[in-house]
Amino acid sequence: MKTPNPNRMFLRYLFTVLFLIIAASLYSQEAGTCAEKLKTAQSLFSKGQVEQIPSLLKECMKSGFKKEEELTAYKLLIQTFLLNDKLEQADSTMFEFLKNNPEYQLSPTDHSSFVYLFNSFKVKPVVQISIHAGTNVPFLTFVVPHLTSGEQSKSKFTSNIGNLFFSAESRFKVTNKLELGFEVGFSQMKFNNKINNITGSAVINYAESQQRIELPLFALYNFTSFGKLTLYGRAGFGAAYDLGVTAIASSAPTDPANKSSRTGQSLNRKDSRVQIDCFGQLGAGLKYKISRGFFFVELRSNLGIFDQNVTGGQTTVPVLDFYYAWHDPDFRLNACNINVGYTYIFYKPSKRKE
């Protein structure tokens, strides 16, 4: 008969003990989770044994509950305090509930005591902060050409969609439909001018880029909502400050035998443009409601008011007029703007006056 190996028996015993310890630990942790504590609190409340509920849920209220569990726990605490005539604690707990859940809507399953206290509070949107990102498509109006040759040649202005735009804004609710706001934005505006057959000998190309800060005041009106979507309009008035204006010009002869093409360096045109322009703004957008905010897409137009051309700039006569045979026209600078963005709403709950 073989004698049992003491080392093997010891290992079996050790593994059995470790298994039992781990199993007991897991069971203890499961039994002590916040979800289990909430179930226990609900059971105590249904039995009318409410004294232990606040201490049972206190630690879990900080970070231990999932969203739906947190809502249930808040309601249970509020009802417990009301049942015990602890009105100040019920008010403070409702205030915390509304700070964390400012957009909560009452449901048919809510207890009457909770509903009564809920309706004694109001929650107002304090401010809405939005960020925009998109592009501008510039276009010129009230254009008066000043061709250096004195001839009525073909002058064509074009632009493209590749212009950077981003901004931040704050809005304040006036009524359920009307909001007022202020925006700070950066815009890049590029346009091109091509002149054919100046004196029948050359084609001139001029490309200008403006970078500017835009500061509009505006009103936003919510026309109609369908589900989570809201259609709105936007109108405003603002000022634009030029940070920088650069241009590149070229002159190419139409005669193939003439090889004297003129291509030039980047020119600083800031002194040839009005430094502060004013503009009117019209637009519309569609926003999609999410928790505490919106996603939106927006189309707007900025309509420039002042003539952009300022005579006497250092590059106007000696470089553009004499070397490239191009001269500034009078014009207003406008833009069609397409952007998308996100709005976050800051709320403030308060007790209604009796």
mmCIF file of C-alpha atoms in Angstrom, residues 21-219:
data_model
loop_
_atom_site.group_PDB
_atom_site.id
_atom_site.type_symbol
_atom_site.label_atom_id
_atom_site.label_comp_id
_atom_site.label_asym_id
_atom_site.label_seq_id
_atom_site.Cartn_x
_atom_site.Cartn_y
_atom_site.Cartn_z
ATOM 1 C CA ILE A 21 -11.812 32.379 0.005
ATOM 2 C CA ILE A 22 -12.132 33.779 -3.552
ATOM 3 C CA ALA A 23 -15.707 32.507 -3.899
ATOM 4 C CA ALA A 24 -16.693 34.030 -0.561
ATOM 5 C CA SER A 25 -15.020 37.321 -1.494
ATOM 6 C CA LEU A 26 -16.854 37.492 -4.833
ATOM 7 C CA TYR A 27 -20.163 36.719 -3.155
ATOM 8 C CA SER A 28 -19.514 39.368 -0.524
ATOM 9 C CA GLN A 29 -18.645 41.973 -3.162
ATOM 10 C CA GLU A 30 -21.748 41.162 -5.188
ATOM 11 C CA ALA A 31 -23.932 41.356 -2.123
ATOM 12 C CA GLY A 32 -22.434 44.718 -1.219
ATOM 13 C CA THR A 33 -22.657 46.437 -4.631
ATOM 14 C CA CYS A 34 -24.572 49.679 -5.032
ATOM 15 C CA ALA A 35 -27.158 47.870 -7.152
ATOM 16 C CA GLU A 36 -27.824 45.490 -4.237
ATOM 17 C CA LYS A 37 -27.953 48.363 -1.788
ATOM 18 C CA LEU A 38 -30.557 50.063 -3.955
ATOM 19 C CA LYS A 39 -32.681 46.915 -4.007
ATOM 20 C CA THR A 40 -32.379 46.686 -0.236
ATOM 21 C CA ALA A 41 -33.397 50.347 0.127
ATOM 22 C CA GLN A 42 -36.437 49.785 -2.107
ATOM 23 C CA SER A 43 -37.429 46.782 -0.013
ATOM 24 C CA LEU A 44 -37.073 48.778 3.204
ATOM 25 C CA PHE A 45 -39.159 51.631 1.777
ATOM 26 C CA SER A 46 -41.976 49.278 0.749
ATOM 27 C CA LYS A 47 -42.020 47.959 4.323
ATOM 28 C CA GLY A 48 -42.065 51.462 5.804
ATOM 29 C CA GLN A 49 -38.614 50.991 7.366
ATOM 30 C CA VAL A 50 -37.084 54.175 5.987
ATOM 31 C CA GLU A 51 -34.630 55.172 8.725
ATOM 32 C CA GLN A 52 -31.687 53.265 7.218
ATOM 33 C CA ILE A 53 -32.207 54.372 3.594
ATOM 34 C CA PRO A 54 -30.167 57.654 3.590
ATOM 35 C CA SER A 55 -27.093 56.040 5.188
ATOM 36 C CA LEU A 56 -27.449 52.994 2.934
ATOM 37 C CA LEU A 57 -27.386 55.063 -0.270
ATOM 38 C CA LYS A 58 -25.085 57.917 0.812
ATOM 39 C CA GLU A 59 -21.775 56.623 -0.549
ATOM 40 C CA CYS A 60 -23.270 55.241 -3.748
ATOM 41 C CA MET A 61 -24.843 58.599 -4.639
ATOM 42 C CA LYS A 62 -21.377 60.017 -5.341
ATOM 43 C CA SER A 63 -20.274 57.660 -8.096
ATOM 44 C CA GLY A 64 -21.562 54.143 -7.574
ATOM 45 C CA PHE A 65 -24.794 54.120 -9.579
ATOM 46 C CA LYS A 66 -25.533 53.761 -13.237
ATOM 47 C CA LYS A 67 -27.750 56.502 -14.697
ATOM 48 C CA GLU A 68 -31.101 54.769 -14.257
ATOM 49 C CA GLU A 69 -30.114 53.556 -10.796
ATOM 50 C CA GLU A 70 -29.131 57.089 -9.831
ATOM 51 C CA LEU A 71 -32.542 58.432 -10.863
ATOM 52 C CA THR A 72 -34.293 55.751 -8.790
ATOM 53 C CA ALA A 73 -32.049 56.422 -5.785
ATOM 54 C CA TYR A 74 -32.693 60.176 -5.892
ATOM 55 C CA LYS A 75 -36.445 59.633 -6.017
ATOM 56 C CA LEU A 76 -36.248 57.155 -3.146
ATOM 57 C CA LEU A 77 -34.248 59.585 -0.989
ATOM 58 C CA ILE A 78 -36.597 62.480 -1.707
ATOM 59 C CA GLN A 79 -39.653 60.411 -0.838
ATOM 60 C CA THR A 80 -37.923 59.187 2.341
ATOM 61 C CA PHE A 81 -37.167 62.727 3.514
ATOM 62 C CA LEU A 82 -40.718 63.858 2.744
ATOM 63 C CA LEU A 83 -42.143 60.889 4.634
ATOM 64 C CA ASN A 84 -40.060 61.847 7.675
ATOM 65 C CA ASP A 85 -40.995 65.553 7.373
ATOM 66 C CA LYS A 86 -37.378 66.485 6.663
ATOM 67 C CA LEU A 87 -38.337 69.178 4.180
ATOM 68 C CA GLU A 88 -34.981 70.968 3.992
ATOM 69 C CA GLN A 89 -33.182 67.733 3.137
ATOM 70 C CA ALA A 90 -35.862 66.882 0.596
ATOM 71 C CA ASP A 91 -35.409 70.320 -1.039
ATOM 72 C CA SER A 92 -31.626 70.068 -1.137
ATOM 73 C CA THR A 93 -31.793 66.552 -2.598
ATOM 74 C CA MET A 94 -34.255 67.700 -5.259
ATOM 75 C CA PHE A 95 -31.924 70.604 -6.067
ATOM 76 C CA GLU A 96 -29.031 68.157 -6.561
ATOM 77 C CA PHE A 97 -31.277 65.912 -8.641
ATOM 78 C CA LEU A 98 -32.173 68.788 -10.960
ATOM 79 C CA LYS A 99 -28.545 69.960 -11.228
ATOM 80 C CA ASN A 100 -27.571 66.499 -12.456
ATOM 81 C CA ASN A 101 -30.747 65.950 -14.502
ATOM 82 C CA PRO A 102 -31.952 69.396 -15.627
ATOM 83 C CA GLU A 103 -33.939 68.042 -18.563
ATOM 84 C CA TYR A 104 -35.825 65.375 -16.600
ATOM 85 C CA GLN A 105 -39.470 64.897 -17.598
ATOM 86 C CA LEU A 106 -42.022 63.495 -15.163
ATOM 87 C CA SER A 107 -43.371 60.026 -15.898
ATOM 88 C CA PRO A 108 -46.708 58.398 -14.892
ATOM 89 C CA THR A 109 -44.836 56.078 -12.501
ATOM 90 C CA ASP A 110 -43.420 58.917 -10.392
ATOM 91 C CA HIS A 111 -44.825 59.026 -6.862
ATOM 92 C CA SER A 112 -47.196 61.916 -6.115
ATOM 93 C CA SER A 113 -44.934 63.275 -3.349
ATOM 94 C CA PHE A 114 -41.991 63.411 -5.757
ATOM 95 C CA VAL A 115 -44.146 65.081 -8.422
ATOM 96 C CA TYR A 116 -45.366 67.723 -5.948
ATOM 97 C CA LEU A 117 -41.831 68.668 -4.875
ATOM 98 C CA PHE A 118 -40.538 68.516 -8.471
ATOM 99 C CA ASN A 119 -43.201 71.017 -9.564
ATOM 100 C CA SER A 120 -42.170 73.400 -6.790
ATOM 101 C CA PHE A 121 -38.851 73.918 -8.640
ATOM 102 C CA LYS A 122 -38.080 75.477 -12.004
ATOM 103 C CA VAL A 123 -35.089 74.866 -14.261
ATOM 104 C CA LYS A 124 -33.956 77.636 -16.596
ATOM 105 C CA PRO A 125 -31.261 77.525 -19.300
ATOM 106 C CA VAL A 126 -28.741 80.166 -18.206
ATOM 107 C CA VAL A 127 -26.529 80.253 -21.297
ATOM 108 C CA GLN A 128 -25.878 78.172 -24.399
ATOM 109 C CA ILE A 129 -22.304 77.859 -25.657
ATOM 110 C CA SER A 130 -21.739 76.782 -29.267
ATOM 111 C CA ILE A 131 -18.744 76.031 -31.440
ATOM 112 C CA HIS A 132 -18.867 76.253 -35.259
ATOM 113 C CA ALA A 133 -16.532 74.916 -37.945
ATOM 114 C CA GLY A 134 -17.021 75.183 -41.677
ATOM 115 C CA THR A 135 -16.150 77.068 -44.823
ATOM 116 C CA ASN A 136 -16.862 80.342 -46.628
ATOM 117 C CA VAL A 137 -17.685 80.883 -50.281
ATOM 118 C CA PRO A 138 -16.880 84.593 -50.910
ATOM 119 C CA PHE A 139 -18.681 86.626 -53.568
ATOM 120 C CA LEU A 140 -18.345 90.266 -54.627
ATOM 121 C CA THR A 141 -21.121 92.806 -55.203
ATOM 122 C CA PHE A 142 -21.259 96.460 -56.343
ATOM 123 C CA VAL A 143 -18.158 95.814 -58.450
ATOM 124 C CA VAL A 144 -16.812 98.824 -60.392
ATOM 125 C CA PRO A 145 -13.710 97.850 -62.451
ATOM 126 C CA HIS A 146 -10.867 100.320 -62.959
ATOM 127 C CA LEU A 147 -8.901 98.821 -65.831
ATOM 128 C CA THR A 148 -5.438 100.301 -66.341
ATOM 129 C CA SER A 149 -5.672 100.131 -70.119
ATOM 130 C CA GLY A 150 -8.852 102.170 -70.188
ATOM 131 C CA GLU A 151 -10.522 99.523 -72.381
ATOM 132 C CA GLN A 152 -13.689 97.560 -71.572
ATOM 133 C CA SER A 153 -12.041 94.164 -71.332
ATOM 134 C CA LYS A 154 -13.537 91.035 -69.784
ATOM 135 C CA SER A 155 -13.053 90.911 -66.029
ATOM 136 C CA LYS A 156 -14.219 87.771 -64.214
ATOM 137 C CA PHE A 157 -14.287 87.241 -60.428
ATOM 138 C CA THR A 158 -14.376 83.720 -58.983
ATOM 139 C CA SER A 159 -13.945 81.988 -55.628
ATOM 140 C CA ASN A 160 -13.856 78.456 -54.242
ATOM 141 C CA ILE A 161 -15.211 76.600 -51.217
ATOM 142 C CA GLY A 162 -11.799 75.989 -49.610
ATOM 143 C CA ASN A 163 -11.900 78.747 -46.990
ATOM 144 C CA LEU A 164 -11.515 78.119 -43.262
ATOM 145 C CA PHE A 165 -14.139 79.289 -40.765
ATOM 146 C CA PHE A 166 -14.505 78.591 -37.045
ATOM 147 C CA SER A 167 -16.167 80.448 -34.183
ATOM 148 C CA ALA A 168 -17.556 80.323 -30.660
ATOM 149 C CA GLU A 169 -20.779 81.925 -29.506
ATOM 150 C CA SER A 170 -22.966 82.381 -26.453
ATOM 151 C CA ARG A 171 -26.754 82.620 -26.559
ATOM 152 C CA PHE A 172 -29.372 83.599 -24.003
ATOM 153 C CA LYS A 173 -32.978 82.488 -24.106
ATOM 154 C CA VAL A 174 -35.535 85.336 -24.190
ATOM 155 C CA THR A 175 -38.699 83.321 -24.918
ATOM 156 C CA ASN A 176 -39.416 79.728 -25.917
ATOM 157 C CA LYS A 177 -38.851 80.782 -29.537
ATOM 158 C CA LEU A 178 -36.381 83.676 -29.386
ATOM 159 C CA GLU A 179 -32.698 83.691 -28.388
ATOM 160 C CA LEU A 180 -30.111 86.489 -28.496
ATOM 161 C CA GLY A 181 -26.388 85.918 -28.871
ATOM 162 C CA PHE A 182 -22.852 87.137 -29.514
ATOM 163 C CA GLU A 183 -20.203 85.385 -31.618
ATOM 164 C CA VAL A 184 -16.437 85.605 -32.100
ATOM 165 C CA GLY A 185 -15.210 83.991 -35.315
ATOM 166 C CA PHE A 186 -12.241 83.651 -37.655
ATOM 167 C CA SER A 187 -12.842 83.753 -41.417
ATOM 168 C CA GLN A 188 -10.609 83.245 -44.409
ATOM 169 C CA MET A 189 -11.850 84.841 -47.646
ATOM 170 C CA LYS A 190 -10.199 84.142 -51.019
ATOM 171 C CA PHE A 191 -11.229 85.407 -54.427
ATOM 172 C CA ASN A 192 -9.662 85.605 -57.899
ATOM 173 C CA ASN A 193 -9.880 88.153 -60.709
ATOM 174 C CA LYS A 194 -9.013 87.216 -64.288
ATOM 175 C CA ILE A 195 -8.799 89.928 -66.956
ATOM 176 C CA ASN A 196 -8.612 88.925 -70.626
ATOM 177 C CA ASN A 197 -7.271 90.923 -73.554
ATOM 178 C CA ILE A 198 -5.964 94.029 -71.858
ATOM 179 C CA THR A 199 -4.782 95.988 -74.972
ATOM 180 C CA GLY A 200 -5.120 92.639 -76.736
ATOM 181 C CA SER A 201 -1.761 91.416 -75.479
ATOM 182 C CA ALA A 202 -2.019 89.728 -72.061
ATOM 183 C CA VAL A 203 -4.110 87.814 -69.538
ATOM 184 C CA ILE A 204 -3.857 89.056 -65.955
ATOM 185 C CA ASN A 205 -4.598 86.924 -62.904
ATOM 186 C CA TYR A 206 -5.010 88.377 -59.426
ATOM 187 C CA ALA A 207 -5.651 86.222 -56.306
ATOM 188 C CA GLU A 208 -6.414 87.823 -52.933
ATOM 189 C CA SER A 209 -6.736 86.250 -49.470
ATOM 190 C CA GLN A 210 -8.152 87.976 -46.395
ATOM 191 C CA GLN A 211 -8.038 86.724 -42.816
ATOM 192 C CA ARG A 212 -10.339 88.476 -40.401
ATOM 193 C CA ILE A 213 -12.049 88.384 -37.023
ATOM 194 C CA GLU A 214 -15.857 88.626 -37.161
ATOM 195 C CA LEU A 215 -17.957 89.870 -34.228
ATOM 196 C CA PRO A 216 -21.703 89.647 -34.912
ATOM 197 C CA LEU A 217 -24.642 90.233 -32.578
ATOM 198 C CA PHE A 218 -27.588 88.089 -33.656
ATOM 199 C CA ALA A 219 -31.069 86.812 -32.923
#
